[in-house]
C-alpha cells in the first residue's frame, strides 16, 4: 500500500518536473511559428495528460487532488492554445511564404547541424525574392535570424565570404515588409508608435477561457456583473460628491481630486509614507501576517516615459514602480501624469501594489508551495489586491475623507470598466477607440492614461480575461470570506494567511481546499459566487 505522503510528494514532484521540462523544450525550440516546436509541445502535453490520468486520484488527500486538477487544467489549456495558435499561423502563412526556410536555418543552428555557406547563401537569396512578393511574426523571425547570423559571423571565414551580403539584403527586406504590413494591412501610419492593435478572440474562445479559469458564467453574464458593479460605483461616487459640495456631479468632484497632487520630485516620499500607513494598518488590526523581511526589503523605482505609455499608473510585485512626469515629457503629458497619479488615487494604489497587495503576495508565493506558481491566474493575483481595496472601503477603522473615497471608487469603477471593454472587445462589439472613449467619458480617465490602459490590455501580452480578473477575482474572494470568516469558521487573519500560503490557482479550488469540498478527476466548476 502506497502512503498518502508518497502520493502527495509524487504530485508535487510531477508538477516541478513538468515545469522544468517545459522550460527546456521552450528554450531549445523558441520560434513560435515552428512546426517542430508545435509538434514537440503537442506530444509533450498529450503524453503528460495520459500519464497523469493513470494516477490513482481517489487515493490522494485534498491538497494532492487539487494539484492533480490544476495540472490537468493547465495541460488541457496549453493544448487548446496550441491548436488555436496553429490555426492563426496557418491563416498568416500566405503572407510569409519564406518563413519555413528561415525557421529551418535557425533551428539547424540550435541543433548544431553542419552548415554549407554556399547553400545557405542560396536560401537567403531565394528568401529575398519571396519577401518582395504578419507583423509580429516577421519581427520575431528577424530577431532569430540575427542571433543565427551572430553565431557564425567571424567564426567561419567561408560563412562571412558567402553569407554577409545576402543576410543584409534579407534583413533589410524583412524590415521593409514589416513596415508595409504595419502601414497597409494594419493601418498604422509611419512614425505612429502609439497606435493600439489587438485581436478579438470571439465568444467561443472566451467560453473556453472562462472554463479554464473555473468561472461558471457566460461572457454575457460576466458583462452583466461588470455593469451592475459599475452602477454601484456611480451611486457611491454621487454620495461622496454630495459630501464634497458638488451634488450628483461626481465628475466635477473627481476633477478636484485629480488636481490634488504632489509637486514633481515629491511622489516617492508620498509613496513611502502611504506604504508605511498600509503596513501599520493591517498589522495593528491583525488582518494578515506580514513577515519582517517582506516589509523591510521592498524597493521603489521610477517608470520611464516610454513605459508610461503602456503603464500610466504604478506597478507592483517585489518592488513598486512609480509613474510620474519626467523632464522629457511635454507639458500636457506631465499634467496628465500628475493628475492621473494624484494623492488619493495613489493611496489605494500603494495598498494594491505593496502590502497587503502584490508585494506581500509575491513574497509568500516564492516561499510557500512555490511549485504552484505554474498555475497563477489573474483572478488570484489581481483579485487579491483589489479585494484589499474593498476591505479598506468597508472597514470603518480605515480613515477616509470624501476625497479619499473618490480615489478608491475611481479604481473600483475602473476595474468594472475593464470587464466591460475587454469582454466587449473580444466579442467584437467594441473597437480599441471605443474602449478608450469609455474610460475617458464614463470613468473619468485622462486620455493619455486611457490610451495606455487600452494599449496594455489589447496588445496580446495579457490573457483575454486578465482585465476581468481584477474585479471577478475580488468578488470571488469576498464571497469566500463571507462563507468562512463571517460565519465564524476561521479567523480573518487565518483566512488571509492560508489564502496566500496555498499559492496561485483558480479561486474555486481555493474554496474546495478551505471548505473540504469533495473532488473528482473530472471536476467541473459550479460555484456561482455572484447572484445575478
Short mmCIF file of C-alpha atoms in Angstrom, two decimals:
data_model
loop_
_atom_site.label_atom_id
_atom_site.label_comp_id
_atom_site.label_asym_id
_atom_site.label_seq_id
_atom_site.Cartn_x
_atom_site.Cartn_y
_atom_site.Cartn_z
CA UNK A 1 0.00 0.00 0.00
CA UNK A 2 1.35 3.42 -1.03
CA UNK A 3 1.22 6.08 1.70
CA UNK A 4 -0.70 9.35 1.33
CA UNK A 5 2.61 11.16 1.80
CA UNK A 6 4.05 9.37 -1.22
CA UNK A 7 1.06 10.40 -3.35
CA UNK A 8 1.39 13.99 -2.15
CA UNK A 9 5.10 14.04 -2.91
CA UNK A 10 4.57 12.45 -6.32
CA UNK A 11 2.14 15.19 -7.42
CA UNK A 12 4.44 17.97 -6.32
CA UNK A 13 7.41 16.26 -8.00
CA UNK A 14 5.39 15.78 -11.16
CA UNK A 15 4.44 19.48 -11.35
CA UNK A 16 8.02 20.57 -10.74
CA UNK A 17 9.27 18.18 -13.44
CA UNK A 18 6.66 19.37 -15.94
CA UNK A 19 7.64 22.98 -15.22
CA UNK A 20 11.35 22.32 -15.82
CA UNK A 21 10.78 20.07 -18.87
CA UNK A 22 8.57 22.68 -20.46
CA UNK A 23 11.23 25.35 -19.88
CA UNK A 24 13.81 23.13 -21.58
CA UNK A 25 11.62 22.48 -24.62
CA UNK A 26 10.65 26.13 -24.93
CA UNK A 27 14.26 27.28 -24.68
CA UNK A 28 15.61 24.99 -27.38
CA UNK A 29 12.54 25.33 -29.64
CA UNK A 30 11.87 29.04 -29.15
CA UNK A 31 10.40 30.02 -32.54
CA UNK A 32 6.65 30.15 -32.08
CA UNK A 33 5.77 29.57 -35.76
CA UNK A 34 7.96 26.46 -35.94
CA UNK A 35 6.11 23.22 -36.86
CA UNK A 36 8.84 21.33 -35.00
CA UNK A 37 8.10 23.29 -31.82
CA UNK A 38 4.36 22.84 -32.18
CA UNK A 39 4.71 19.11 -32.77
CA UNK A 40 7.05 18.60 -29.81
CA UNK A 41 4.83 20.58 -27.45
CA UNK A 42 1.73 18.74 -28.62
CA UNK A 43 3.43 15.41 -27.94
CA UNK A 44 4.65 16.63 -24.54
CA UNK A 45 1.23 17.85 -23.39
CA UNK A 46 -0.55 14.75 -24.73
CA UNK A 47 1.86 12.33 -23.08
CA UNK A 48 1.74 14.20 -19.77
CA UNK A 49 -2.05 14.17 -19.77
CA UNK A 50 -2.15 10.43 -20.46
CA UNK A 51 0.38 9.78 -17.70
CA UNK A 52 -1.50 11.99 -15.25
CA UNK A 53 -4.79 10.25 -15.90
CA UNK A 54 -3.25 6.93 -14.96
CA UNK A 55 -2.66 8.19 -11.42
CA UNK A 56 -4.86 6.95 -8.51
CA UNK A 57 -6.81 10.18 -7.96
CA UNK A 58 -9.06 8.77 -5.23
CA UNK A 59 -6.05 7.80 -3.12
CA UNK A 60 -4.87 11.40 -2.84
CA UNK A 61 -5.57 13.79 0.01
CA UNK A 62 -7.32 17.09 -0.74
CA UNK A 63 -4.13 19.05 -1.45
CA UNK A 64 -2.93 16.49 -3.98
CA UNK A 65 -6.36 16.24 -5.61
CA UNK A 66 -6.23 19.99 -6.13
CA UNK A 67 -2.71 19.66 -7.57
CA UNK A 68 -3.97 16.98 -9.93
CA UNK A 69 -6.83 19.19 -11.15
CA UNK A 70 -4.54 22.18 -11.50
CA UNK A 71 -2.07 20.26 -13.65
CA UNK A 72 -4.80 18.65 -15.73
CA UNK A 73 -6.43 22.01 -16.32
CA UNK A 74 -3.08 23.57 -17.25
CA UNK A 75 -2.13 20.85 -19.75
CA UNK A 76 -5.56 20.89 -21.39
CA UNK A 77 -5.39 24.68 -21.71
CA UNK A 78 -1.95 24.59 -23.28
CA UNK A 79 -3.12 22.01 -25.79
CA UNK A 80 -6.13 24.12 -26.75
CA UNK A 81 -3.97 27.23 -27.06
CA UNK A 82 -1.54 25.32 -29.26
CA UNK A 83 -4.35 24.38 -31.63
CA UNK A 84 -5.69 27.95 -31.77
CA UNK A 85 -2.24 29.41 -32.40
CA UNK A 86 -1.57 26.88 -35.16
CA UNK A 87 -4.84 27.87 -36.87
CA UNK A 88 -3.84 31.57 -36.69
CA UNK A 89 -0.37 30.80 -38.05
CA UNK A 90 -1.95 28.95 -40.97
CA UNK A 91 -4.09 31.96 -41.81
CA UNK A 92 -0.96 34.14 -41.84
CA UNK A 93 1.11 31.69 -43.90
CA UNK A 94 0.27 33.23 -47.31
CA UNK A 95 1.88 36.47 -46.08
CA UNK A 96 5.03 34.59 -45.04
CA UNK A 97 5.99 32.13 -47.80
CA UNK A 98 9.65 32.44 -46.78
CA UNK A 99 9.16 31.71 -43.06
CA UNK A 100 9.77 27.95 -43.22
CA UNK A 101 13.21 28.35 -44.79
CA UNK A 102 14.32 30.89 -42.17
CA UNK A 103 12.94 28.78 -39.32
CA UNK A 104 14.91 25.82 -40.63
CA UNK A 105 18.12 27.86 -40.70
CA UNK A 106 17.67 28.99 -37.10
CA UNK A 107 16.73 25.55 -35.82
CA UNK A 108 19.67 23.99 -37.63
CA UNK A 109 21.92 26.33 -35.68
CA UNK A 110 20.31 25.28 -32.39
CA UNK A 111 20.80 21.63 -33.33
CA UNK A 112 24.40 22.36 -34.45
CA UNK A 113 23.83 20.71 -37.82
CA UNK A 114 26.67 21.18 -40.37
CA UNK A 115 26.41 24.42 -42.33
CA UNK A 116 27.22 24.73 -46.04
CA UNK A 117 27.70 28.51 -46.52
CA UNK A 118 27.20 28.41 -50.30
CA UNK A 119 23.85 26.63 -49.92
CA UNK A 120 22.87 29.00 -47.11
CA UNK A 121 23.56 31.98 -49.34
CA UNK A 122 21.23 30.44 -51.95
CA UNK A 123 18.46 30.03 -49.34
CA UNK A 124 18.80 33.68 -48.32
CA UNK A 125 18.78 34.80 -51.95
CA UNK A 126 15.54 32.90 -52.60
CA UNK A 127 14.07 34.31 -49.39
CA UNK A 128 14.75 37.86 -50.57
CA UNK A 129 12.76 37.16 -53.74
CA UNK A 130 9.83 35.81 -51.69
CA UNK A 131 9.88 38.80 -49.37
CA UNK A 132 9.49 41.18 -52.25
CA UNK A 133 6.24 39.41 -53.28
CA UNK A 134 2.07 39.03 -40.11
CA UNK A 135 3.91 41.94 -38.42
CA UNK A 136 4.84 40.21 -35.11
CA UNK A 137 5.95 37.03 -36.85
CA UNK A 138 8.27 38.91 -39.19
CA UNK A 139 9.84 40.89 -36.36
CA UNK A 140 10.36 37.69 -34.35
CA UNK A 141 11.95 35.97 -37.34
CA UNK A 142 14.32 38.91 -37.79
CA UNK A 143 15.48 38.53 -34.19
CA UNK A 144 16.02 34.77 -34.53
CA UNK A 145 17.87 35.27 -37.80
CA UNK A 146 20.03 37.96 -36.17
CA UNK A 147 21.02 35.51 -33.43
CA UNK A 148 21.76 32.83 -36.06
CA UNK A 149 23.92 35.26 -38.06
CA UNK A 150 25.81 36.39 -34.95
CA UNK A 151 26.61 32.78 -34.05
CA UNK A 152 28.56 32.12 -37.26
CA UNK A 153 29.87 35.58 -38.26
CA UNK A 154 33.59 35.98 -37.68
CA UNK A 155 33.99 32.33 -36.71
CA UNK A 156 33.70 30.68 -40.13
CA UNK A 157 35.57 32.65 -42.83
CA UNK A 158 33.61 30.94 -45.62
CA UNK A 159 30.38 31.94 -43.91
CA UNK A 160 31.46 35.59 -43.95
CA UNK A 161 32.52 35.37 -47.60
CA UNK A 162 29.25 33.80 -48.77
CA UNK A 163 26.57 35.00 -46.37
CA UNK A 164 27.21 38.55 -45.08
CA UNK A 165 25.83 40.28 -48.16
CA UNK A 166 22.67 38.13 -48.72
CA UNK A 167 21.93 38.28 -44.99
CA UNK A 168 21.98 42.08 -45.10
CA UNK A 169 19.65 42.10 -48.10
CA UNK A 170 17.19 39.72 -46.42
CA UNK A 171 17.24 41.64 -43.12
CA UNK A 172 16.54 44.89 -44.96
CA UNK A 173 13.72 43.25 -46.93
CA UNK A 174 12.13 41.82 -43.79
CA UNK A 175 12.24 45.24 -42.15
CA UNK A 176 10.61 46.78 -45.21
CA UNK A 177 7.91 44.09 -45.35
CA UNK A 178 7.18 44.54 -41.65
CA UNK A 179 6.70 48.27 -42.21
CA UNK A 180 4.48 47.66 -45.24
CA UNK A 181 2.21 45.23 -43.38
CA UNK A 182 2.06 47.61 -40.42
CA UNK A 183 1.04 50.51 -42.66
CA UNK A 184 -1.09 48.91 -45.40
CA UNK A 185 -2.78 45.97 -43.67
CA UNK A 186 -2.88 47.02 -40.02
CA UNK A 187 -3.42 50.70 -40.82
CA UNK A 188 -0.67 52.23 -38.68
CA UNK A 189 0.95 55.30 -40.18
CA UNK A 190 4.76 55.60 -40.37
CA UNK A 191 6.17 57.05 -37.16
CA UNK A 192 2.99 56.33 -35.16
CA UNK A 193 4.43 54.44 -32.21
CA UNK A 194 1.33 54.99 -30.08
CA UNK A 195 -1.13 53.03 -32.25
CA UNK A 196 -3.20 50.34 -30.48
CA UNK A 197 -3.55 46.94 -32.14
CA UNK A 198 -5.47 43.97 -30.77
CA UNK A 199 -7.09 40.78 -32.00
CA UNK A 200 -10.55 39.78 -30.68
CA UNK A 201 -10.73 36.06 -29.88
CA UNK A 202 -14.52 35.58 -30.19
CA UNK A 203 -17.22 34.16 -27.91
CA UNK A 204 -16.20 30.51 -28.26
CA UNK A 205 -12.63 31.19 -27.15
CA UNK A 206 -13.91 33.35 -24.27
CA UNK A 207 -16.06 30.45 -23.07
CA UNK A 208 -13.01 28.18 -23.08
CA UNK A 209 -11.01 30.78 -21.14
CA UNK A 210 -13.80 31.10 -18.56
CA UNK A 211 -13.96 27.33 -18.16
CA UNK A 212 -10.19 27.13 -17.67
CA UNK A 213 -10.36 29.87 -15.01
CA UNK A 214 -13.21 27.90 -13.37
CA UNK A 215 -15.70 30.74 -13.79
CA UNK A 216 -19.10 29.10 -14.50
CA UNK A 217 -20.61 32.13 -16.23
CA UNK A 218 -21.12 33.08 -19.88
CA UNK A 219 -19.45 36.19 -21.38
CA UNK A 220 -22.85 37.88 -21.32
CA UNK A 221 -23.23 37.14 -17.60
CA UNK A 222 -19.72 38.46 -16.94
CA UNK A 223 -20.73 41.70 -18.68
CA UNK A 224 -23.86 41.88 -16.51
CA UNK A 225 -21.71 41.57 -13.37
CA UNK A 226 -19.43 44.34 -14.58
CA UNK A 227 -22.34 46.61 -15.41
CA UNK A 228 -24.07 46.04 -12.06
CA UNK A 229 -20.88 46.79 -10.13
CA UNK A 230 -20.31 49.82 -12.35
CA UNK A 231 -23.74 51.19 -11.38
CA UNK A 232 -22.95 50.63 -7.68
CA UNK A 233 -19.75 52.63 -8.04
CA UNK A 234 -21.56 55.52 -9.72
CA UNK A 235 -24.11 55.64 -6.89
CA UNK A 236 -21.31 55.74 -4.30
CA UNK A 237 -19.47 58.38 -6.34
CA UNK A 238 -22.55 60.58 -6.08
CA UNK A 239 -22.68 60.13 -2.30
CA UNK A 240 -19.05 61.24 -1.98
CA UNK A 241 -19.62 64.05 -4.45
CA UNK A 242 -22.53 65.37 -2.40
CA UNK A 243 -20.33 65.32 0.72
CA UNK A 244 -17.80 67.46 -1.16
CA UNK A 245 -20.47 70.00 -2.14
CA UNK A 246 -20.81 69.08 -5.82
CA UNK A 247 -24.24 67.44 -5.63
CA UNK A 248 -24.57 64.48 -8.00
CA UNK A 249 -21.90 65.90 -10.34
CA UNK A 250 -19.31 63.29 -9.38
CA UNK A 251 -17.15 64.09 -12.40
CA UNK A 252 -16.63 67.61 -11.05
CA UNK A 253 -15.70 66.13 -7.68
CA UNK A 254 -13.28 63.82 -9.49
CA UNK A 255 -11.66 66.84 -11.15
CA UNK A 256 -10.98 68.37 -7.75
CA UNK A 257 -9.45 65.09 -6.55
CA UNK A 258 -7.22 64.82 -9.63
CA UNK A 259 -5.82 68.28 -9.03
CA UNK A 260 -4.68 67.34 -5.52
CA UNK A 261 -1.22 66.04 -6.44
CA UNK A 262 2.26 66.50 -5.03
CA UNK A 263 4.86 68.64 -6.74
CA UNK A 264 7.43 67.00 -9.05
CA UNK A 265 10.15 65.30 -7.00
CA UNK A 266 7.87 64.51 -4.05
CA UNK A 267 5.97 61.48 -5.33
CA UNK A 268 8.47 58.98 -3.95
CA UNK A 269 8.09 60.39 -0.43
CA UNK A 270 4.31 60.19 -0.76
CA UNK A 271 4.52 56.54 -1.80
CA UNK A 272 6.88 55.75 1.08
CA UNK A 273 4.50 57.32 3.63
CA UNK A 274 1.47 55.56 2.16
CA UNK A 275 3.31 52.23 2.27
CA UNK A 276 4.06 52.71 5.95
CA UNK A 277 0.42 53.60 6.61
CA UNK A 278 -0.76 50.42 4.87
CA UNK A 279 1.61 48.12 6.76
CA UNK A 280 0.74 49.70 10.10
CA UNK A 281 -2.99 49.33 9.46
CA UNK A 282 -3.01 45.61 8.63
CA UNK A 283 -0.61 44.81 11.48
CA UNK A 284 -2.35 46.93 14.12
CA UNK A 285 -5.70 45.33 13.32
CA UNK A 286 -4.36 41.78 12.97
CA UNK A 287 -5.66 41.39 9.42
CA UNK A 288 -2.80 39.43 7.82
CA UNK A 289 0.66 38.28 8.86
CA UNK A 290 3.42 40.49 7.45
CA UNK A 291 6.88 38.85 7.72
CA UNK A 292 9.56 41.33 8.77
CA UNK A 293 11.68 40.63 5.67
CA UNK A 294 8.70 41.40 3.41
CA UNK A 295 8.24 44.87 4.87
CA UNK A 296 11.94 45.66 5.22
CA UNK A 297 13.26 44.80 1.75
CA UNK A 298 10.83 46.16 -0.85
CA UNK A 299 12.26 48.77 -3.21
CA UNK A 300 10.97 51.69 -5.26
CA UNK A 301 11.81 52.54 -8.87
CA UNK A 302 10.57 55.15 -11.34
CA UNK A 303 8.70 54.29 -14.55
CA UNK A 304 10.37 55.51 -17.74
CA UNK A 305 8.40 57.88 -20.02
CA UNK A 306 8.29 55.16 -22.70
CA UNK A 307 6.88 52.55 -20.31
CA UNK A 308 4.31 55.04 -19.02
CA UNK A 309 2.68 54.80 -22.46
CA UNK A 310 1.52 51.29 -21.54
CA UNK A 311 1.72 51.56 -17.72
CA UNK A 312 0.47 55.05 -16.85
CA UNK A 313 -0.03 54.11 -13.17
CA UNK A 314 2.06 52.23 -10.61
CA UNK A 315 3.24 48.65 -10.99
CA UNK A 316 3.98 46.33 -8.09
CA UNK A 317 5.37 42.96 -7.13
CA UNK A 318 8.71 42.52 -5.41
CA UNK A 319 9.06 46.31 -5.69
CA UNK A 320 6.89 49.27 -6.65
CA UNK A 321 7.45 51.17 -9.90
CA UNK A 322 6.11 54.70 -9.72
CA UNK A 323 4.67 56.65 -12.65
CA UNK A 324 5.14 60.43 -12.53
CA UNK A 325 6.27 63.11 -15.01
CA UNK A 326 9.85 63.43 -16.22
CA UNK A 327 11.58 66.39 -17.82
CA UNK A 328 11.36 64.78 -21.29
CA UNK A 329 7.53 64.86 -21.40
CA UNK A 330 5.64 67.74 -22.99
CA UNK A 331 3.53 69.92 -20.70
CA UNK A 332 0.23 68.16 -21.47
CA UNK A 333 1.61 64.71 -20.67
CA UNK A 334 3.24 65.99 -17.49
CA UNK A 335 -0.09 67.31 -16.24
CA UNK A 336 -1.97 64.15 -17.19
CA UNK A 337 0.61 62.03 -15.37
CA UNK A 338 0.38 64.11 -12.18
CA UNK A 339 -3.42 64.25 -12.29
CA UNK A 340 -3.63 60.52 -13.01
CA UNK A 341 -1.34 59.71 -10.06
CA UNK A 342 -2.75 62.20 -7.56
CA UNK A 343 -2.63 61.74 -3.77
CA UNK A 344 -5.99 60.00 -3.46
CA UNK A 345 -5.57 57.63 -6.42
CA UNK A 346 -2.11 56.79 -5.07
CA UNK A 347 -3.40 55.87 -1.62
CA UNK A 348 -5.42 52.96 -2.95
CA UNK A 349 -2.71 52.06 -5.46
CA UNK A 350 0.00 51.66 -2.82
CA UNK A 351 -2.15 49.24 -0.80
CA UNK A 352 -2.78 47.34 -4.05
CA UNK A 353 0.84 47.15 -5.23
CA UNK A 354 2.78 46.72 -1.98
CA UNK A 355 1.48 45.38 1.35
CA UNK A 356 -1.06 43.81 1.79
CA UNK A 357 -1.25 43.54 -2.04
CA UNK A 358 1.25 42.28 -4.57
CA UNK A 359 4.44 42.73 -2.54
CA UNK A 360 3.15 40.50 0.25
CA UNK A 361 1.65 38.14 -2.30
CA UNK A 362 4.90 37.72 -4.26
CA UNK A 363 6.88 37.26 -1.05
CA UNK A 364 4.61 34.44 0.10
CA UNK A 365 4.26 32.66 -3.22
CA UNK A 366 8.03 32.36 -3.55
CA UNK A 367 8.20 30.63 -0.14
CA UNK A 368 5.05 28.52 0.21
CA UNK A 369 4.03 25.83 -2.30
CA UNK A 370 6.07 27.69 -4.90
CA UNK A 371 5.61 24.83 -7.37
CA UNK A 372 2.06 26.11 -7.85
CA UNK A 373 3.33 29.29 -9.50
CA UNK A 374 2.85 27.41 -12.77
CA UNK A 375 -0.90 27.86 -12.23
CA UNK A 376 -1.01 31.57 -11.43
CA UNK A 377 -4.13 33.29 -12.69
CA UNK A 378 -5.14 36.97 -12.74
CA UNK A 379 -8.23 36.06 -10.73
CA UNK A 380 -5.97 35.03 -7.83
CA UNK A 381 -3.17 37.55 -8.37
CA UNK A 382 -5.09 40.71 -9.23
CA UNK A 383 -8.21 39.65 -7.39
CA UNK A 384 -6.26 39.56 -4.11
CA UNK A 385 -5.04 43.15 -4.41
CA UNK A 386 -8.42 44.58 -5.41
CA UNK A 387 -10.04 42.57 -2.62
CA UNK A 388 -7.93 44.58 -0.17
CA UNK A 389 -9.18 47.81 -1.67
CA UNK A 390 -12.70 46.53 -0.95
CA UNK A 391 -11.75 45.59 2.61
CA UNK A 392 -10.37 49.07 3.27
CA UNK A 393 -13.51 50.63 1.80
CA UNK A 394 -15.74 48.59 4.12
CA UNK A 395 -13.62 48.85 7.29
CA UNK A 396 -14.65 51.92 9.33
CA UNK A 397 -11.31 51.80 11.16
CA UNK A 398 -9.55 52.85 7.96
CA UNK A 399 -9.87 56.64 7.90
CA UNK A 400 -11.27 58.02 4.64
CA UNK A 401 -12.12 61.57 3.65
CA UNK A 402 -14.58 62.22 0.83
CA UNK A 403 -11.60 62.89 -1.42
CA UNK A 404 -10.10 59.51 -0.42
CA UNK A 405 -13.43 57.83 -1.18
CA UNK A 406 -13.48 59.30 -4.67
CA UNK A 407 -9.94 58.00 -5.19
CA UNK A 408 -10.84 54.48 -4.03
CA UNK A 409 -14.04 54.47 -6.08
CA UNK A 410 -12.24 55.61 -9.20
CA UNK A 411 -10.16 52.44 -9.19
CA UNK A 412 -13.13 50.24 -8.43
CA UNK A 413 -15.08 51.86 -11.28
CA UNK A 414 -12.01 51.39 -13.47
CA UNK A 415 -11.97 47.62 -12.78
CA UNK A 416 -15.68 47.38 -13.68
CA UNK A 417 -14.96 49.20 -16.92
CA UNK A 418 -12.14 46.74 -17.61
CA UNK A 419 -14.67 43.92 -17.64
CA UNK A 420 -16.98 45.87 -19.92
CA UNK A 421 -14.46 46.99 -22.51
CA UNK A 422 -12.27 43.86 -22.60
CA UNK A 423 -15.12 41.37 -22.91
CA UNK A 424 -16.95 43.54 -25.44
CA UNK A 425 -13.73 43.91 -27.44
CA UNK A 426 -13.20 40.15 -27.60
CA UNK A 427 -16.84 39.64 -28.54
CA UNK A 428 -16.27 42.04 -31.46
CA UNK A 429 -18.67 44.64 -30.06
CA UNK A 430 -16.19 47.44 -29.31
CA UNK A 431 -13.16 48.86 -31.09
CA UNK A 432 -9.98 49.97 -29.33
CA UNK A 433 -11.02 53.60 -29.77
CA UNK A 434 -14.44 52.90 -28.22
CA UNK A 435 -12.65 51.28 -25.26
CA UNK A 436 -10.62 54.46 -24.78
CA UNK A 437 -13.71 56.65 -25.04
CA UNK A 438 -15.47 54.52 -22.40
CA UNK A 439 -12.62 55.09 -19.94
CA UNK A 440 -12.48 58.82 -20.63
CA UNK A 441 -16.21 59.60 -20.82
CA UNK A 442 -17.68 57.20 -18.25
CA UNK A 443 -14.83 56.59 -15.79
CA UNK A 444 -13.06 59.95 -15.86
CA UNK A 445 -9.61 58.91 -17.10
CA UNK A 446 -7.14 61.32 -18.57
CA UNK A 447 -6.97 60.47 -22.30
CA UNK A 448 -3.28 59.57 -22.13
CA UNK A 449 -3.83 57.15 -19.25
CA UNK A 450 -6.88 55.66 -21.01
CA UNK A 451 -4.82 55.06 -24.15
CA UNK A 452 -2.08 53.40 -22.09
CA UNK A 453 -4.62 51.20 -20.32
CA UNK A 454 -6.24 50.00 -23.53
CA UNK A 455 -2.89 49.55 -25.29
CA UNK A 456 -1.66 47.33 -22.47
CA UNK A 457 -4.92 45.38 -22.32
CA UNK A 458 -5.28 44.56 -26.01
CA UNK A 459 -1.68 44.18 -27.23
CA UNK A 460 -1.68 40.43 -26.63
CA UNK A 461 0.79 40.35 -23.73
CA UNK A 462 -2.02 39.54 -21.29
CA UNK A 463 -4.60 36.76 -21.42
CA UNK A 464 -8.03 37.80 -22.78
CA UNK A 465 -9.62 37.63 -19.31
CA UNK A 466 -6.77 39.32 -17.46
CA UNK A 467 -8.55 42.66 -17.12
CA UNK A 468 -11.78 40.99 -15.99
CA UNK A 469 -9.79 39.02 -13.41
CA UNK A 470 -9.35 42.00 -11.08
CA UNK A 471 -13.00 42.54 -10.23
CA UNK A 472 -14.19 38.96 -10.68
CA UNK A 473 -11.34 37.60 -8.55
CA UNK A 474 -12.01 40.16 -5.81
CA UNK A 475 -15.71 39.26 -5.84
CA UNK A 476 -14.80 35.56 -5.53
CA UNK A 477 -12.50 36.15 -2.55
CA UNK A 478 -15.15 38.35 -0.92
CA UNK A 479 -17.76 35.63 -1.40
CA UNK A 480 -15.42 33.01 0.09
CA UNK A 481 -14.72 35.32 3.02
CA UNK A 482 -18.46 35.60 3.71
CA UNK A 483 -18.76 31.81 3.70
CA UNK A 484 -15.99 31.04 6.19
CA UNK A 485 -14.96 34.24 8.02
CA UNK A 486 -18.30 35.97 8.51
CA UNK A 487 -19.79 32.66 9.69
CA UNK A 488 -17.04 32.21 12.29
CA UNK A 489 -15.43 29.12 10.75
CA UNK A 490 -11.96 30.72 10.72
CA UNK A 491 -10.46 33.98 11.97
CA UNK A 492 -9.80 36.74 9.46
CA UNK A 493 -6.01 36.58 9.78
CA UNK A 494 -6.03 32.78 9.37
CA UNK A 495 -8.16 33.09 6.23
CA UNK A 496 -5.78 35.60 4.64
CA UNK A 497 -2.64 33.71 5.67
CA UNK A 498 -3.87 30.41 4.30
CA UNK A 499 -5.07 32.01 1.06
CA UNK A 500 -1.52 33.25 0.42
CA UNK A 501 0.21 30.05 1.52
CA UNK A 502 -1.85 27.87 -0.81
CA UNK A 503 -0.34 29.86 -3.71
CA UNK A 504 -1.95 30.73 -7.05
CA UNK A 505 -4.87 28.83 -8.54
CA UNK A 506 -8.47 29.36 -9.66
CA UNK A 507 -10.29 30.59 -6.57
CA UNK A 508 -12.94 27.88 -6.83
CA UNK A 509 -10.17 25.41 -5.94
CA UNK A 510 -9.06 27.60 -3.01
CA UNK A 511 -12.64 27.25 -1.82
CA UNK A 512 -12.50 23.47 -2.30
CA UNK A 513 -9.39 23.37 -0.09
CA UNK A 514 -10.72 25.61 2.65
CA UNK A 515 -14.17 24.01 2.78
CA UNK A 516 -13.07 20.41 2.06
CA UNK A 517 -15.44 20.14 -0.90
CA UNK A 518 -15.44 16.63 -2.46
CA UNK A 519 -13.46 16.49 -5.72
CA UNK A 520 -13.31 14.07 -8.64
CA UNK A 521 -10.83 13.81 -11.51
CA UNK A 522 -13.50 15.14 -13.90
CA UNK A 523 -14.45 18.03 -11.59
CA UNK A 524 -16.22 20.89 -13.36
CA UNK A 525 -16.63 24.45 -11.99
CA UNK A 526 -20.06 25.17 -10.50
CA UNK A 527 -19.65 27.88 -7.83
CA UNK A 528 -21.98 30.77 -8.61
CA UNK A 529 -20.25 33.29 -6.39
CA UNK A 530 -22.28 36.27 -7.65
CA UNK A 531 -26.07 36.36 -7.76
CA UNK A 532 -27.47 37.95 -10.91
#
